[in-house]
Amino acid sequence: MKQDVTQRRSTLATLAGLLPFMAPYRKRFLLAAIALLVAAGATLAIPVAFRQLIDLGFVSDVTGAGARHINFYFLALFGVACVLAVATAARFYLVSWLGERVTADLRSAVYAHVVTQSPQFFETTRSGEVLSRLTADTTLIQAVVGTSISMALRNALLFAGGMTMLFITSVKLSSIILVTLLAVVLPIVLFGRRVRKLSRQSQDRIADASALAGEMLNAVGIVQAYTHEAQEARRFGAAVEDAFQTALRRIRARSLLTVVAILLVFGAIVFVLWLGAHAVIEGTMSAGQLGQFILYATIVAGAIAALSEVLGEAQRAAGATERLLELLAEQSPIRSPDQPVAPGSCSAGGAALQLREVGFHYPSRPQSPSIAALSVDIAPGETVAIVGPSGAGKTTLFQLLLRFYDPQQGSILLNGVDIRRLDLHALRGAIGIVPQDTVVFSANAMDNIRYGRDGASDADVIAAARMAAAHEFIERMPEGYHTFLGDRGVRLSGGQRQRIAIARALLKNPPLLLLDEATSALDAESERLVQGALETAMQNRTTLVIAHRLATVQRADRILVMEHGRLVETGTHAELVARGGLYAGLAALQFNLG
C-alpha cells in the first residue's frame, strides 16, 4: 500500500480521484448545479424583500402606498419561497441519485478489481479489511457525493453571494467583517488536517475489527470446540474499543473545529452589527438596510458554519477515498500478456504439459523454496499421481499450473506454449480443479454445479452430478436441485460438498484436470462410486492427482514423488515399492503396505 504517499495529498486532490466515477453523469451534475444556483439565488433574494418591507411598508404610511407595498412584497416573498422549495427538492433528488449511483459504481469497480488480484495480495490483506472498505468507506463517500458536495457548493454560493450583497449594502461594515472572518480560515485549515488524519485512523481501526470478526465467524466451529468464545469476545471487544477511542479523538477534533469556527464567526458578526446599530441611530443607515445587512450576515455566518461541518465530512471521506483508491491502484503481478498467443490445440486425449527446471518460493517466504529445479513431461491423456510428505510442494505445483503465482525460474508449457504467454482466462478455462478445501457457495445445488460452466443446461448439470455420485443425495433434499445449500454449504456433509465440487469440475469438461485429495472426505461407498466416475473422466483428459489413497495412486499411469520441492522418484506403484525409497516408506505408513 502507498499510504506514505497518499496521506500527503490534500483533501481535494484525494477526492479528485472520484472524478472518473462522476464523469459519466455530467448531465445530472449540470442539472443539479442549475437547481443549486436557482435555490441559492432565491435564498439571496429574501433579504432584499425584507428590506423593502421594512423601508417601504412598515416605516412609510401603512394606510396608503405602504399597504400596497406590503401586499406586493409579501406576495413576492411567497413566490421566492415557492421557487426555493422546488429548486431545493430538485437538487436533493438529483444529488441523492448521484450519490447512490456513484457509490454503486465504485463498489462494483473495487470488487471487480479485487477479485482479479493474485493470492499474493491476500497474503498481506485480510478479506475483512477489504469488506470494510467496500461497505463502511463507500458509505462515507456516498454521503459526500450525495450530500456534502451539494452542501459545500450551496454554502459556497451563499457565502460569495452574501458577501457581495453585504458590500452592496454597506462597504464600511462589510470591510470590517471580512477582515475578522479571515481570522477563521487558519484554525479551520489546521484543525481540518488533524481531523483528516484521525478519520483515516478511525477507518483503519474499524477495518481491523471487521477483519477480526470475519475471521472468527468463519471459524466459529473451532472457536466453540476449543471453548474460546469468551476470549474471542474479549479480543473483538478490545478491537471495537480501540476503534471507538480513535473515533472519539476524531469527534473531539471536529467538535473543537466547530466551536472555534462558530465563535469566531458570530463574534465578528455581533461586533459588526453593534457598529451598524449605531449607524442607524446616527442616521447614516436606514432600518431596512440594517435588517438586510443582518440577514445577509446571518446567511454568510451560516454558510461558513456549514462549510466547516462539510469540511469535516470531506476529511473523513478523503480518508475513505484514499483507502479505496489504494485498492484500485493495486496491480496484480499475474496478468494476461498484452498480446496473448493462442493456446496450442489439445489432442483427443487431453493437454500436454511440460515443466522445465521450475523453481519457486512464496513472496512471503523468499528463503524457503517450495519448488526447486522441477522438470517433468506429461503426455496427453496421462494420469499422474503426485505424492510426498506435507510441505513437499504438491499443492504449490497446482497453484503454478493455474498461474496463481509465476515461478521465479524455469517455465511451464501447456501444449507447447509457455503459460505466461496465454490469456489468463484461456489458460484457466482449460483446467478443472477439485481442491482439498471444497468451496460451496450460498446458492442451490443446481447453481453450485453450473458454476463449472456458465450456460450449461439442467440436463448437463444432472449428468455431471450423476458422474460424481451426487445425484441421489441431491434428489433426496427437500427441493432437489433447487435446495439452498446454506452459507459455505453448511447443510451438506463434508463428503457431499466434495461430490458437488467434483460434479462442478466434470461439468467444465477441461482437457487438464487437477484433483487435490478429491476423495479425502468420502466414505468407502461414496469413494467407490466417485472413483469409478473419475476413472471415466480421466480417460478423456490429462489428469494430475494429489492423493494418499492407495486406490487412486495404484491406478495412475505414473507416480511422481516429491520431497522439499524436488522430484526424488518417479515410476509406477509397483516399481516404486520395489525400489524401497521414499515412496515405499510412505506406502508402508499411509497405505498399510508394511
Short mmCIF file of N, CA and C in Angstrom, two decimals, residues 221-306:
data_model
loop_
_atom_site.label_atom_id
_atom_site.label_comp_id
_atom_site.label_asym_id
_atom_site.label_seq_id
_atom_site.Cartn_x
_atom_site.Cartn_y
_atom_site.Cartn_z
N GLY A 221 -16.84 -22.84 14.48
CA GLY A 221 -16.83 -24.20 14.97
C GLY A 221 -15.58 -24.50 15.80
N ILE A 222 -14.42 -24.07 15.32
CA ILE A 222 -13.16 -24.27 16.06
C ILE A 222 -13.17 -23.45 17.34
N VAL A 223 -13.68 -22.21 17.26
CA VAL A 223 -13.75 -21.36 18.45
C VAL A 223 -14.56 -22.06 19.55
N GLN A 224 -15.70 -22.62 19.17
CA GLN A 224 -16.55 -23.28 20.15
C GLN A 224 -15.97 -24.61 20.61
N ALA A 225 -15.33 -25.32 19.69
CA ALA A 225 -14.76 -26.62 20.06
C ALA A 225 -13.66 -26.46 21.10
N TYR A 226 -12.91 -25.36 21.02
CA TYR A 226 -11.86 -25.10 21.99
C TYR A 226 -12.30 -24.17 23.11
N THR A 227 -13.62 -23.93 23.18
CA THR A 227 -14.24 -23.10 24.24
C THR A 227 -13.56 -21.75 24.39
N HIS A 228 -13.32 -21.11 23.25
CA HIS A 228 -12.66 -19.81 23.26
C HIS A 228 -13.66 -18.67 23.00
N GLU A 229 -14.94 -18.91 23.24
CA GLU A 229 -15.92 -17.87 22.96
C GLU A 229 -15.63 -16.60 23.75
N ALA A 230 -15.35 -16.75 25.05
CA ALA A 230 -15.12 -15.57 25.90
C ALA A 230 -13.85 -14.83 25.47
N GLN A 231 -12.78 -15.60 25.14
CA GLN A 231 -11.54 -14.95 24.72
C GLN A 231 -11.73 -14.17 23.43
N GLU A 232 -12.42 -14.78 22.46
CA GLU A 232 -12.63 -14.11 21.18
C GLU A 232 -13.54 -12.90 21.35
N ALA A 233 -14.53 -13.02 22.24
CA ALA A 233 -15.40 -11.87 22.50
C ALA A 233 -14.59 -10.72 23.09
N ARG A 234 -13.63 -11.05 23.98
CA ARG A 234 -12.79 -10.00 24.56
C ARG A 234 -11.87 -9.39 23.50
N ARG A 235 -11.33 -10.23 22.63
CA ARG A 235 -10.48 -9.70 21.54
C ARG A 235 -11.25 -8.75 20.66
N PHE A 236 -12.47 -9.16 20.28
CA PHE A 236 -13.27 -8.29 19.43
C PHE A 236 -13.67 -7.02 20.19
N GLY A 237 -14.01 -7.18 21.48
CA GLY A 237 -14.36 -6.01 22.28
C GLY A 237 -13.21 -5.03 22.37
N ALA A 238 -11.98 -5.56 22.50
CA ALA A 238 -10.81 -4.68 22.54
C ALA A 238 -10.61 -3.96 21.22
N ALA A 239 -10.83 -4.68 20.10
CA ALA A 239 -10.70 -4.04 18.79
C ALA A 239 -11.76 -2.96 18.59
N VAL A 240 -12.99 -3.25 19.03
CA VAL A 240 -14.06 -2.26 18.92
C VAL A 240 -13.78 -1.05 19.81
N GLU A 241 -13.25 -1.31 21.01
CA GLU A 241 -12.92 -0.20 21.92
C GLU A 241 -11.81 0.67 21.33
N ASP A 242 -10.84 0.03 20.70
CA ASP A 242 -9.77 0.78 20.03
C ASP A 242 -10.34 1.66 18.94
N ALA A 243 -11.28 1.09 18.15
CA ALA A 243 -11.93 1.88 17.10
C ALA A 243 -12.73 3.03 17.71
N PHE A 244 -13.39 2.75 18.85
CA PHE A 244 -14.18 3.80 19.50
C PHE A 244 -13.29 4.94 19.99
N GLN A 245 -12.16 4.59 20.62
CA GLN A 245 -11.27 5.62 21.13
C GLN A 245 -10.69 6.47 20.00
N THR A 246 -10.36 5.82 18.88
CA THR A 246 -9.86 6.57 17.73
C THR A 246 -10.95 7.48 17.17
N ALA A 247 -12.18 6.96 17.08
CA ALA A 247 -13.30 7.78 16.62
C ALA A 247 -13.56 8.94 17.58
N LEU A 248 -13.37 8.68 18.88
CA LEU A 248 -13.60 9.73 19.87
C LEU A 248 -12.60 10.87 19.69
N ARG A 249 -11.35 10.53 19.38
CA ARG A 249 -10.37 11.59 19.12
C ARG A 249 -10.76 12.41 17.90
N ARG A 250 -11.30 11.72 16.87
CA ARG A 250 -11.76 12.45 15.68
C ARG A 250 -12.94 13.35 16.03
N ILE A 251 -13.87 12.83 16.83
CA ILE A 251 -15.05 13.62 17.19
C ILE A 251 -14.64 14.85 18.01
N ARG A 252 -13.67 14.67 18.92
CA ARG A 252 -13.21 15.82 19.71
C ARG A 252 -12.60 16.89 18.82
N ALA A 253 -11.78 16.44 17.87
CA ALA A 253 -11.15 17.40 16.96
C ALA A 253 -12.20 18.14 16.14
N ARG A 254 -13.20 17.40 15.63
CA ARG A 254 -14.26 18.05 14.86
C ARG A 254 -15.09 18.98 15.73
N SER A 255 -15.35 18.59 16.97
CA SER A 255 -16.12 19.44 17.87
C SER A 255 -15.37 20.74 18.13
N LEU A 256 -14.06 20.62 18.37
CA LEU A 256 -13.26 21.81 18.61
C LEU A 256 -13.23 22.70 17.37
N LEU A 257 -13.12 22.07 16.21
CA LEU A 257 -13.16 22.83 14.96
C LEU A 257 -14.47 23.60 14.83
N THR A 258 -15.58 22.93 15.16
CA THR A 258 -16.89 23.57 15.02
C THR A 258 -17.05 24.73 15.99
N VAL A 259 -16.66 24.53 17.26
CA VAL A 259 -16.86 25.58 18.25
C VAL A 259 -15.99 26.79 17.96
N VAL A 260 -14.75 26.55 17.52
CA VAL A 260 -13.86 27.67 17.18
C VAL A 260 -14.42 28.46 16.01
N ALA A 261 -14.86 27.74 14.97
CA ALA A 261 -15.38 28.41 13.78
C ALA A 261 -16.62 29.24 14.11
N ILE A 262 -17.57 28.65 14.84
CA ILE A 262 -18.82 29.35 15.14
C ILE A 262 -18.58 30.56 16.04
N LEU A 263 -17.73 30.40 17.08
CA LEU A 263 -17.46 31.51 17.99
C LEU A 263 -16.80 32.68 17.26
N LEU A 264 -15.83 32.36 16.44
CA LEU A 264 -15.14 33.43 15.72
C LEU A 264 -16.07 34.13 14.73
N VAL A 265 -16.86 33.33 14.01
CA VAL A 265 -17.75 33.91 13.00
C VAL A 265 -18.81 34.79 13.65
N PHE A 266 -19.51 34.24 14.62
CA PHE A 266 -20.59 35.02 15.23
C PHE A 266 -20.07 36.15 16.10
N GLY A 267 -18.88 36.00 16.67
CA GLY A 267 -18.29 37.11 17.41
C GLY A 267 -18.02 38.29 16.48
N ALA A 268 -17.50 37.97 15.29
CA ALA A 268 -17.25 39.04 14.31
C ALA A 268 -18.55 39.69 13.87
N ILE A 269 -19.57 38.87 13.66
CA ILE A 269 -20.84 39.41 13.19
C ILE A 269 -21.50 40.30 14.25
N VAL A 270 -21.49 39.83 15.49
CA VAL A 270 -22.08 40.63 16.57
C VAL A 270 -21.38 41.99 16.68
N PHE A 271 -20.06 41.99 16.57
CA PHE A 271 -19.32 43.23 16.65
C PHE A 271 -19.71 44.19 15.52
N VAL A 272 -19.81 43.64 14.31
CA VAL A 272 -20.16 44.50 13.17
C VAL A 272 -21.60 44.99 13.29
N LEU A 273 -22.51 44.15 13.77
CA LEU A 273 -23.90 44.57 13.92
C LEU A 273 -24.03 45.66 14.99
N TRP A 274 -23.18 45.59 16.00
CA TRP A 274 -23.17 46.67 17.01
C TRP A 274 -22.80 47.99 16.36
N LEU A 275 -21.83 47.94 15.44
CA LEU A 275 -21.48 49.15 14.71
C LEU A 275 -22.64 49.61 13.83
N GLY A 276 -23.35 48.66 13.20
CA GLY A 276 -24.48 49.01 12.34
C GLY A 276 -25.62 49.65 13.11
N ALA A 277 -25.89 49.14 14.32
CA ALA A 277 -26.95 49.73 15.15
C ALA A 277 -26.65 51.19 15.45
N HIS A 278 -25.39 51.48 15.73
CA HIS A 278 -25.02 52.87 15.98
C HIS A 278 -25.16 53.71 14.70
N ALA A 279 -24.93 53.12 13.55
CA ALA A 279 -25.10 53.85 12.29
C ALA A 279 -26.55 54.21 12.05
N VAL A 280 -27.50 53.34 12.40
CA VAL A 280 -28.92 53.65 12.25
C VAL A 280 -29.31 54.78 13.20
N ILE A 281 -28.80 54.73 14.43
CA ILE A 281 -29.10 55.81 15.40
C ILE A 281 -28.58 57.15 14.90
N GLU A 282 -27.40 57.10 14.26
CA GLU A 282 -26.80 58.34 13.76
C GLU A 282 -27.42 58.78 12.44
N GLY A 283 -28.26 57.94 11.82
CA GLY A 283 -28.94 58.31 10.58
C GLY A 283 -28.14 58.08 9.32
N THR A 284 -27.01 57.39 9.40
CA THR A 284 -26.21 57.11 8.20
C THR A 284 -26.63 55.81 7.51
N MET A 285 -27.56 55.06 8.11
CA MET A 285 -28.07 53.82 7.53
C MET A 285 -29.53 53.69 7.90
N SER A 286 -30.36 53.18 6.93
CA SER A 286 -31.78 53.01 7.23
C SER A 286 -32.00 51.71 7.99
N ALA A 287 -33.18 51.62 8.63
CA ALA A 287 -33.52 50.39 9.34
C ALA A 287 -33.61 49.22 8.39
N GLY A 288 -34.13 49.45 7.19
CA GLY A 288 -34.23 48.38 6.20
C GLY A 288 -32.86 47.88 5.76
N GLN A 289 -31.91 48.82 5.59
CA GLN A 289 -30.55 48.42 5.23
C GLN A 289 -29.91 47.57 6.31
N LEU A 290 -30.12 48.02 7.57
CA LEU A 290 -29.55 47.23 8.66
C LEU A 290 -30.18 45.84 8.71
N GLY A 291 -31.51 45.76 8.52
CA GLY A 291 -32.17 44.46 8.51
C GLY A 291 -31.64 43.58 7.39
N GLN A 292 -31.47 44.20 6.21
CA GLN A 292 -30.91 43.45 5.08
C GLN A 292 -29.50 42.99 5.39
N PHE A 293 -28.70 43.87 6.00
CA PHE A 293 -27.32 43.52 6.35
C PHE A 293 -27.30 42.37 7.35
N ILE A 294 -28.21 42.42 8.35
CA ILE A 294 -28.26 41.37 9.36
C ILE A 294 -28.59 40.03 8.71
N LEU A 295 -29.56 40.02 7.79
CA LEU A 295 -29.94 38.76 7.14
C LEU A 295 -28.80 38.21 6.30
N TYR A 296 -28.13 39.08 5.55
CA TYR A 296 -27.01 38.61 4.74
C TYR A 296 -25.85 38.15 5.62
N ALA A 297 -25.63 38.85 6.74
CA ALA A 297 -24.58 38.43 7.65
C ALA A 297 -24.91 37.05 8.24
N THR A 298 -26.21 36.85 8.54
CA THR A 298 -26.64 35.54 9.05
C THR A 298 -26.42 34.46 8.00
N ILE A 299 -26.75 34.78 6.75
CA ILE A 299 -26.54 33.81 5.66
C ILE A 299 -25.06 33.47 5.52
N VAL A 300 -24.20 34.50 5.57
CA VAL A 300 -22.76 34.27 5.45
C VAL A 300 -22.25 33.44 6.62
N ALA A 301 -22.72 33.79 7.85
CA ALA A 301 -22.27 33.05 9.03
C ALA A 301 -22.73 31.60 8.95
N GLY A 302 -23.99 31.41 8.56
CA GLY A 302 -24.49 30.04 8.42
C GLY A 302 -23.74 29.26 7.37
N ALA A 303 -23.37 29.93 6.28
CA ALA A 303 -22.62 29.26 5.21
C ALA A 303 -21.25 28.83 5.71
N ILE A 304 -20.59 29.71 6.48
CA ILE A 304 -19.27 29.36 7.00
C ILE A 304 -19.36 28.19 7.97
N ALA A 305 -20.37 28.25 8.85
CA ALA A 305 -20.54 27.15 9.81
C ALA A 305 -20.81 25.83 9.08
N ALA A 306 -21.68 25.90 8.05
CA ALA A 306 -21.98 24.68 7.29
C ALA A 306 -20.76 24.18 6.53
#
